[in-house]
């Protein structure tokens, strides 16, 4: 038997099999069960999230001979024919390749014809690709189709669909599937298919899939065909570490290794932007449900090592770089120039870069301020001029019980004794108590002459 891709083999067949879209499948199942199905639906969302699959399930449920609580039985002739792609009750049209007026006119002509089943379902995939003329030609039939006809429009770009078409449909938005739900689905697929995979493979395919069930199972197929993980994600980790460490040489080296291993510079930049965005979201407390546990740990390390202003500037610079890379003669050079600006604070003189440097300096001063002045720093000593801080521990105002004992006297040579005696005669007098020079008028050797005129004491 020919091998069938995992995403086709395990495509959901009933509403209950759809993962991560509970808000959509609940509404559709209830509508089928209560006979309140609309004449037109618009399914929008990222690729691989179940839009076309849900449209086919709607067609099966509407034409099933023995539906159970809004679910198709999957055993009657109608269900079997729809799953085999041989039913007259289901018609799929790729609007990307049939986007002209003639294709829409042909659809309108055939819509009035009867079919064996109770409902005739038309699925228009990538409906935003229809031309303006074709969209306008579809409006009247979409608003008032024959009673047995149901339209399901699917698109990954709903803002490009004409507002007049959106207003005639019930709009359901499909979400990216969370990492936990996707990992559980991959484990179930591996168990049902008899595949032996470990958590490392599961984390890898969930990361590559990015919330798309089809992309995730396709990545699992690739890992099985290669006999293991062949994607080298270490280049991205090295690049992030170089940016956080402000090392331009290491950043350019990481780009060189990634390009040498066959990775496109634009793909590398996109993954780097995604990593910076995840770190920014984590820094403001947004839960990262779309990431596996291993990637969350990497993002946590990035948040600990990088400040939020740097993450914001990195996203802005790399986003602009991605736009510039489309028209650049060499996309790698454009990326390298942007990385140097991010890794070297002195290489970027833009306003955002200067603000980033100022905020880093403020944080450094705030973290190191308020402590004991370093050795050699001048400290005030009363109203007189500043003198160097004395060696030893700094003592504040203390009571008599905590006064440290005086240091034992040391012997002075004749020259030193004569010099000190001369300084005392010229610059000060003993305080009220204690040795000379300990009172409030203590002065250093370079102190100025005392204010009031006074005759020096006799020798």
Coordinates of C-alpha atoms in Angstrom, one line a residue:
X1 CA 0.0 0.0 0.0
X2 CA 1.3 3.5 -0.9
X3 CA 2.4 5.5 2.1
X4 CA -0.1 8.3 3.0
X5 CA 1.1 11.4 4.7
X6 CA 0.2 11.6 8.4
X7 CA -1.8 14.8 8.1
X8 CA -4.0 13.2 5.5
X9 CA -4.2 9.9 7.3
X10 CA -5.2 11.6 10.5
X11 CA -7.4 14.3 9.2
X12 CA -10.4 14.8 11.5
X13 CA -13.6 13.0 10.3
X14 CA -16.0 14.3 12.9
X15 CA -16.4 17.5 14.9
X16 CA -15.2 15.8 18.0
X17 CA -11.9 14.9 16.3
X18 CA -11.0 18.6 15.6
X19 CA -8.3 19.9 18.0
X20 CA -8.1 23.4 19.5
X21 CA -11.2 24.9 17.8
X22 CA -13.9 24.1 20.4
X23 CA -15.6 27.5 19.9
X24 CA -16.1 26.7 16.3
X25 CA -17.1 23.0 16.4
X26 CA -19.5 23.5 19.2
X27 CA -21.4 26.1 17.3
X28 CA -21.4 24.1 14.0
X29 CA -22.5 20.9 15.7
X30 CA -25.3 22.6 17.6
X31 CA -26.5 24.3 14.3
X32 CA -26.6 20.9 12.5
X33 CA -28.4 19.2 15.4
X34 CA -31.0 21.9 15.8
X35 CA -31.5 22.4 12.0
X36 CA -30.3 26.0 12.2
X37 CA -27.5 25.9 9.6
X38 CA -26.8 29.2 7.9
X39 CA -26.9 29.5 4.1
X40 CA -23.3 30.8 4.1
X41 CA -20.2 30.6 6.4
X42 CA -16.8 32.3 6.3
X43 CA -14.0 30.4 8.0
X44 CA -10.8 32.4 8.5
X45 CA -7.5 31.6 10.3
X46 CA -3.9 30.5 9.8
X47 CA -3.0 27.6 7.5
X48 CA -3.5 24.1 8.8
X49 CA -6.0 24.9 11.6
X50 CA -9.0 23.0 10.2
X51 CA -11.0 25.3 8.0
X52 CA -11.4 23.0 5.0
X53 CA -11.7 20.0 7.3
X54 CA -14.6 21.5 9.2
X55 CA -16.3 22.5 6.0
X56 CA -16.2 18.9 4.8
X57 CA -17.5 17.7 8.2
X58 CA -20.4 20.1 7.8
X59 CA -21.2 18.6 4.4
X60 CA -21.1 15.1 5.9
X61 CA -23.3 16.0 8.8
X62 CA -25.9 17.8 6.6
X63 CA -26.2 14.8 4.3
X64 CA -25.7 11.9 6.8
X65 CA -28.5 9.4 6.8
X66 CA -28.1 8.6 10.5
X67 CA -26.6 11.6 12.3
X68 CA -25.9 11.4 16.1
X69 CA -26.2 14.6 18.0
X70 CA -25.0 16.7 15.0
X71 CA -22.2 14.3 14.2
X72 CA -22.0 12.2 11.0
X73 CA -22.1 8.5 11.3
X74 CA -19.2 7.9 8.8
X75 CA -20.9 4.6 7.7
X76 CA -23.8 5.6 5.4
X77 CA -23.4 5.9 1.7
X78 CA -23.3 9.7 1.8
X79 CA -20.6 9.8 4.4
X80 CA -18.5 7.2 2.5
X81 CA -18.9 9.0 -0.8
X82 CA -17.9 12.4 0.6
X83 CA -14.8 11.0 2.3
X84 CA -13.9 9.3 -1.0
X85 CA -14.3 12.5 -2.9
X86 CA -17.0 11.0 -5.1
X87 CA -20.1 12.8 -3.8
X88 CA -22.4 15.0 -5.9
X89 CA -23.4 16.8 -2.7
X90 CA -19.9 18.4 -2.1
X91 CA -18.2 20.7 -4.6
X92 CA -14.8 22.3 -3.8
X93 CA -13.5 25.3 -5.8
X94 CA -10.0 26.7 -5.4
X95 CA -10.5 30.4 -5.8
X96 CA -6.7 31.0 -6.2
X97 CA -6.8 29.3 -9.6
X98 CA -10.4 29.9 -10.5
X99 CA -10.7 33.6 -9.6
X100 CA -12.4 34.9 -12.7
X101 CA -15.9 35.9 -13.5
X102 CA -16.4 32.8 -15.8
X103 CA -15.7 30.4 -13.0
X104 CA -18.2 32.1 -10.7
X105 CA -20.8 32.2 -13.4
X106 CA -20.4 28.5 -14.0
X107 CA -20.8 27.9 -10.2
X108 CA -24.0 29.9 -10.1
X109 CA -25.4 28.0 -13.0
X110 CA -24.7 24.6 -11.4
X111 CA -25.9 25.7 -7.9
X112 CA -29.6 25.5 -8.9
X113 CA -29.3 21.9 -10.0
X114 CA -30.5 19.2 -7.5
X115 CA -28.4 16.5 -5.9
X116 CA -29.1 13.2 -4.3
X117 CA -28.6 14.5 -0.8
X118 CA -30.5 16.9 1.4
X119 CA -27.9 19.7 1.0
X120 CA -25.5 20.8 -1.7
X121 CA -22.4 22.3 -0.1
X122 CA -19.9 24.5 -2.0
X123 CA -16.5 25.1 -0.5
X124 CA -14.6 28.1 -1.9
X125 CA -11.0 27.9 -0.6
X126 CA -8.8 31.0 -0.5
X127 CA -11.8 33.1 -1.4
X128 CA -9.8 36.3 -0.9
X129 CA -8.1 35.5 -4.2
X130 CA -11.3 36.1 -6.2
X131 CA -11.2 39.2 -8.4
X132 CA -13.4 42.1 -7.6
X133 CA -15.6 41.4 -10.6
X134 CA -16.0 37.7 -9.6
X135 CA -16.8 38.6 -6.0
X136 CA -19.5 41.0 -7.1
X137 CA -20.9 38.3 -9.4
X138 CA -21.2 36.0 -6.5
X139 CA -23.0 38.5 -4.2
X140 CA -26.6 37.9 -5.3
X141 CA -26.4 34.1 -5.2
X142 CA -24.5 34.2 -1.9
X143 CA -27.2 36.3 -0.3
X144 CA -30.2 34.3 -1.6
X145 CA -29.0 30.8 -2.7
X146 CA -31.4 28.0 -3.5
X147 CA -32.8 26.4 -0.3
X148 CA -30.7 23.2 -0.6
X149 CA -27.4 25.1 -1.2
X150 CA -24.9 26.0 1.6
X151 CA -21.7 28.0 0.9
X152 CA -18.6 27.7 3.0
X153 CA -15.9 30.2 2.2
X154 CA -12.4 29.7 3.6
X155 CA -9.5 32.2 3.7
X156 CA -6.2 32.9 5.4
X157 CA -6.6 36.6 4.8
X158 CA -10.1 37.7 5.8
X159 CA -9.4 41.5 5.5
X160 CA -9.0 41.1 1.8
X161 CA -12.6 39.6 1.4
X162 CA -15.1 42.2 0.3
X163 CA -17.2 43.6 3.2
X164 CA -20.3 42.9 1.1
X165 CA -19.4 39.2 1.1
X166 CA -18.5 39.1 4.8
X167 CA -21.8 40.7 5.7
X168 CA -23.7 37.9 4.0
X169 CA -22.0 35.1 6.0
X170 CA -21.5 33.9 9.5
X171 CA -17.8 34.4 10.3
X172 CA -15.9 31.9 12.4
X173 CA -12.2 32.6 13.2
X174 CA -9.9 29.6 13.7
X175 CA -7.0 29.9 16.2
X176 CA -3.5 28.5 16.2
X177 CA -3.4 25.3 18.3
X178 CA -1.6 25.6 21.6
X179 CA 1.6 23.7 22.2
X180 CA 0.2 21.5 25.0
X181 CA -2.8 20.4 22.8
X182 CA -0.6 19.9 19.8
X183 CA 1.9 17.8 21.8
X184 CA -0.9 15.6 23.1
X185 CA -2.2 15.1 19.5
X186 CA 1.3 14.2 18.3
X187 CA 1.6 11.6 21.0
X188 CA -1.8 10.1 20.1
X189 CA -0.8 10.0 16.4
X190 CA 2.5 8.3 17.2
X191 CA 0.8 5.8 19.5
X192 CA -1.9 5.0 17.0
X193 CA 0.6 4.7 14.1
X194 CA 3.0 2.6 16.1
X195 CA 5.8 5.2 16.0
X196 CA 8.6 5.3 18.6
X197 CA 9.4 9.0 19.2
X198 CA 10.7 10.8 22.3
X199 CA 9.9 14.1 23.9
X200 CA 12.8 15.8 22.0
X201 CA 11.1 14.9 18.7
X202 CA 7.7 16.0 19.9
X203 CA 9.1 19.4 21.1
X204 CA 10.9 19.8 17.7
X205 CA 7.8 19.1 15.5
X206 CA 5.6 21.3 17.7
X207 CA 8.0 24.1 17.4
X208 CA 8.3 23.7 13.6
X209 CA 4.5 23.4 13.2
X210 CA 3.9 26.7 15.0
X211 CA 0.3 25.9 15.9
X212 CA -0.6 24.3 12.6
X213 CA -1.7 20.7 12.8
X214 CA -0.8 20.0 9.1
X215 CA 2.7 21.6 9.4
X216 CA 3.3 19.7 12.7
X217 CA 2.4 16.3 11.2
X218 CA 4.4 17.1 8.1
X219 CA 7.4 17.9 10.3
X220 CA 6.9 14.5 12.0
X221 CA 6.9 12.8 8.6
X222 CA 10.2 14.5 7.8
X223 CA 11.8 13.4 11.0
X224 CA 10.7 9.8 10.4
X225 CA 12.0 9.9 6.9
X226 CA 15.4 11.3 8.0
X227 CA 15.7 9.0 10.9
X228 CA 16.0 11.8 13.4
X229 CA 16.1 15.6 13.8
X230 CA 18.1 17.2 11.0
X231 CA 17.2 20.8 11.7
X232 CA 20.1 22.6 13.4
X233 CA 18.6 25.1 15.7
X234 CA 21.8 25.8 17.6
X235 CA 22.7 28.6 15.1
X236 CA 19.7 30.6 16.3
X237 CA 20.7 30.1 20.0
X238 CA 24.2 31.2 19.3
X239 CA 23.0 34.3 17.5
X240 CA 20.7 35.2 20.3
X241 CA 23.5 34.7 22.8
X242 CA 25.8 37.0 20.8
X243 CA 23.2 39.8 20.6
X244 CA 22.6 39.6 24.4
X245 CA 26.3 39.6 25.1
X246 CA 26.9 42.6 22.7
X247 CA 29.4 40.6 20.7
X248 CA 29.2 41.6 17.0
X249 CA 31.9 39.2 15.9
X250 CA 30.0 36.2 17.4
X251 CA 26.8 37.4 15.8
X252 CA 28.4 37.5 12.3
X253 CA 30.0 34.1 13.0
X254 CA 26.6 32.6 13.9
X255 CA 25.1 34.0 10.6
X256 CA 28.0 32.5 8.7
X257 CA 27.5 29.1 10.2
X258 CA 23.7 29.2 9.6
X259 CA 24.1 30.2 5.9
X260 CA 26.9 27.7 5.4
X261 CA 24.5 25.0 6.6
X262 CA 22.0 25.9 4.0
X263 CA 19.7 28.3 5.9
X264 CA 18.3 31.3 4.1
X265 CA 19.1 34.6 5.7
X266 CA 15.5 35.7 5.6
X267 CA 14.3 32.5 7.3
X268 CA 17.0 33.1 10.0
X269 CA 15.8 36.7 10.5
X270 CA 12.2 35.6 10.7
X271 CA 13.0 33.0 13.4
X272 CA 15.1 35.6 15.3
X273 CA 12.2 38.1 15.2
X274 CA 9.9 35.4 16.5
X275 CA 12.3 34.6 19.4
X276 CA 12.6 38.2 20.3
X277 CA 8.9 38.6 20.2
X278 CA 8.4 35.7 22.5
X279 CA 10.9 37.2 24.9
X280 CA 9.1 40.5 24.8
X281 CA 5.8 38.9 25.5
X282 CA 7.2 37.0 28.4
X283 CA 8.8 40.1 29.8
X284 CA 5.3 41.7 30.1
X285 CA 3.7 38.6 31.6
X286 CA 1.9 37.2 28.5
X287 CA 1.6 33.4 28.7
X288 CA 3.5 31.5 25.9
X289 CA 1.0 28.8 25.3
X290 CA 2.2 28.3 21.8
X291 CA 5.7 27.2 22.8
X292 CA 6.8 23.8 24.2
X293 CA 8.6 23.6 27.5
X294 CA 12.1 23.6 26.1
X295 CA 11.5 26.8 24.1
X296 CA 9.9 28.5 27.2
X297 CA 13.1 27.8 29.1
X298 CA 15.2 29.4 26.3
X299 CA 12.9 32.4 26.3
X300 CA 13.2 32.7 30.1
X301 CA 17.0 32.8 29.8
X302 CA 16.7 35.5 27.1
X303 CA 14.4 37.6 29.3
X304 CA 16.9 37.3 32.2
X305 CA 19.8 38.5 30.0
X306 CA 18.2 41.2 28.0
X307 CA 16.4 44.4 29.0
X308 CA 12.9 45.1 27.6
X309 CA 14.1 48.3 25.7
X310 CA 16.7 46.2 23.9
X311 CA 14.0 43.6 22.9
X312 CA 11.7 46.3 21.6
X313 CA 14.5 47.8 19.6
X314 CA 15.6 44.4 18.2
X315 CA 12.0 43.7 17.0
X316 CA 11.8 47.1 15.3
X317 CA 15.3 46.9 13.7
X318 CA 14.8 43.3 12.5
X319 CA 11.3 44.0 11.2
X320 CA 12.6 46.9 9.1
X321 CA 15.4 44.6 8.0
X322 CA 13.0 42.0 6.8
X323 CA 11.3 44.5 4.6
X324 CA 14.6 45.8 3.2
X325 CA 15.8 42.3 2.5
X326 CA 13.1 41.8 -0.1
X327 CA 14.8 44.5 -2.4
X328 CA 18.4 44.0 -1.3
X329 CA 21.0 42.7 -3.8
X330 CA 22.4 40.4 -1.0
X331 CA 20.0 39.7 1.9
X332 CA 22.8 38.4 4.0
X333 CA 24.6 41.7 4.0
X334 CA 21.5 43.6 5.1
X335 CA 20.9 41.2 7.9
X336 CA 24.6 41.4 9.1
X337 CA 24.5 45.2 9.1
X338 CA 21.4 45.1 11.3
X339 CA 22.9 42.6 13.7
X340 CA 26.0 44.8 14.1
X341 CA 23.8 47.7 15.0
X342 CA 22.1 45.6 17.7
X343 CA 25.2 44.0 19.1
X344 CA 27.5 47.1 19.1
X345 CA 25.9 49.9 21.1
X346 CA 28.3 52.5 19.6
X347 CA 27.4 51.5 16.0
X348 CA 23.8 52.8 16.2
X349 CA 23.2 56.5 16.8
X350 CA 19.5 56.4 16.3
X351 CA 17.2 57.8 19.0
X352 CA 16.0 54.4 20.2
X353 CA 19.6 53.1 20.5
X354 CA 20.6 56.2 22.5
X355 CA 17.6 55.8 24.8
X356 CA 18.5 52.2 25.3
X357 CA 22.1 53.2 26.3
X358 CA 20.8 55.9 28.7
X359 CA 18.4 53.5 30.3
X360 CA 21.2 50.9 30.8
X361 CA 23.4 53.5 32.4
X362 CA 20.5 54.6 34.7
X363 CA 19.9 51.0 35.7
X364 CA 23.6 50.4 36.4
X365 CA 23.8 53.5 38.6
X366 CA 20.7 52.6 40.4
X367 CA 22.0 49.1 41.1
X368 CA 25.4 50.4 42.3
X369 CA 24.4 53.6 44.1
X370 CA 23.9 54.2 47.8
X371 CA 26.8 52.1 49.0
X372 CA 30.2 53.0 50.6
X373 CA 32.3 55.2 48.3
X374 CA 35.2 53.4 46.7
X375 CA 38.7 53.8 47.9
X376 CA 40.2 57.3 47.2
X377 CA 36.8 59.0 46.8
X378 CA 36.6 62.4 48.6
X379 CA 34.3 62.6 51.6
X380 CA 33.2 65.8 53.4
X381 CA 34.6 66.5 56.8
X382 CA 32.6 69.3 58.4
X383 CA 32.9 72.8 57.2
X384 CA 36.5 72.6 56.2
X385 CA 37.8 71.4 52.8
X386 CA 37.5 67.8 51.7
X387 CA 40.2 65.3 52.7
X388 CA 40.8 61.8 51.5
X389 CA 38.7 59.1 53.3
X390 CA 40.8 57.4 56.0
X391 CA 41.6 53.8 55.5
X392 CA 39.7 51.1 57.3
X393 CA 35.9 50.6 57.8
X394 CA 33.7 53.6 57.6
X395 CA 32.0 54.5 60.9
X396 CA 28.9 56.6 61.3
X397 CA 27.7 58.5 64.3
X398 CA 28.1 56.2 67.3
X399 CA 27.7 56.5 71.1
X400 CA 30.5 56.4 73.6
X401 CA 30.1 52.7 74.1
X402 CA 30.9 51.9 70.5
X403 CA 33.9 54.2 70.0
X404 CA 36.8 52.2 68.7
X405 CA 40.0 52.3 70.8
X406 CA 42.8 54.6 69.6
X407 CA 45.5 53.1 67.5
X408 CA 48.8 52.6 69.4
X409 CA 51.3 55.4 68.8
X410 CA 54.1 54.7 66.4
X411 CA 57.6 56.1 66.6
X412 CA 58.4 59.1 64.4
X413 CA 61.8 60.1 63.0
X414 CA 63.3 63.5 63.7
X415 CA 62.3 65.0 60.3
X416 CA 58.7 63.8 60.6
X417 CA 58.3 65.1 64.2
X418 CA 59.7 68.5 63.2
X419 CA 57.4 68.7 60.2
X420 CA 54.3 67.9 62.2
X421 CA 55.3 70.4 64.9
X422 CA 55.7 73.1 62.3
X423 CA 52.2 72.3 60.8
X424 CA 50.6 72.5 64.2
X425 CA 52.1 75.9 64.9
X426 CA 51.1 77.2 61.5
X427 CA 47.7 75.8 61.0
X428 CA 45.7 74.8 64.1
X429 CA 45.5 74.2 67.8
X430 CA 44.5 71.3 69.9
X431 CA 40.8 70.6 70.3
X432 CA 39.0 70.7 73.6
X433 CA 40.2 67.2 74.4
X434 CA 42.3 64.5 72.9
X435 CA 45.4 64.8 70.7
X436 CA 46.0 67.8 68.5
X437 CA 44.2 67.8 65.2
X438 CA 41.2 65.8 66.4
X439 CA 38.9 68.8 67.0
X440 CA 36.5 70.4 64.6
X441 CA 39.3 72.6 63.1
X442 CA 41.4 69.7 61.9
X443 CA 43.2 70.5 58.7
X444 CA 45.4 68.6 56.3
X445 CA 48.8 69.6 55.2
X446 CA 47.5 71.6 52.3
X447 CA 44.9 73.5 54.3
X448 CA 44.7 77.3 54.0
X449 CA 45.6 79.6 56.8
X450 CA 43.1 80.1 59.5
X451 CA 40.5 82.8 59.1
X452 CA 41.0 85.1 62.2
X453 CA 44.4 86.7 62.6
X454 CA 46.4 85.1 65.4
X455 CA 50.0 85.2 66.5
X456 CA 51.7 81.8 66.4
X457 CA 52.5 80.1 69.7
X458 CA 56.1 80.4 70.8
X459 CA 58.3 77.4 70.2

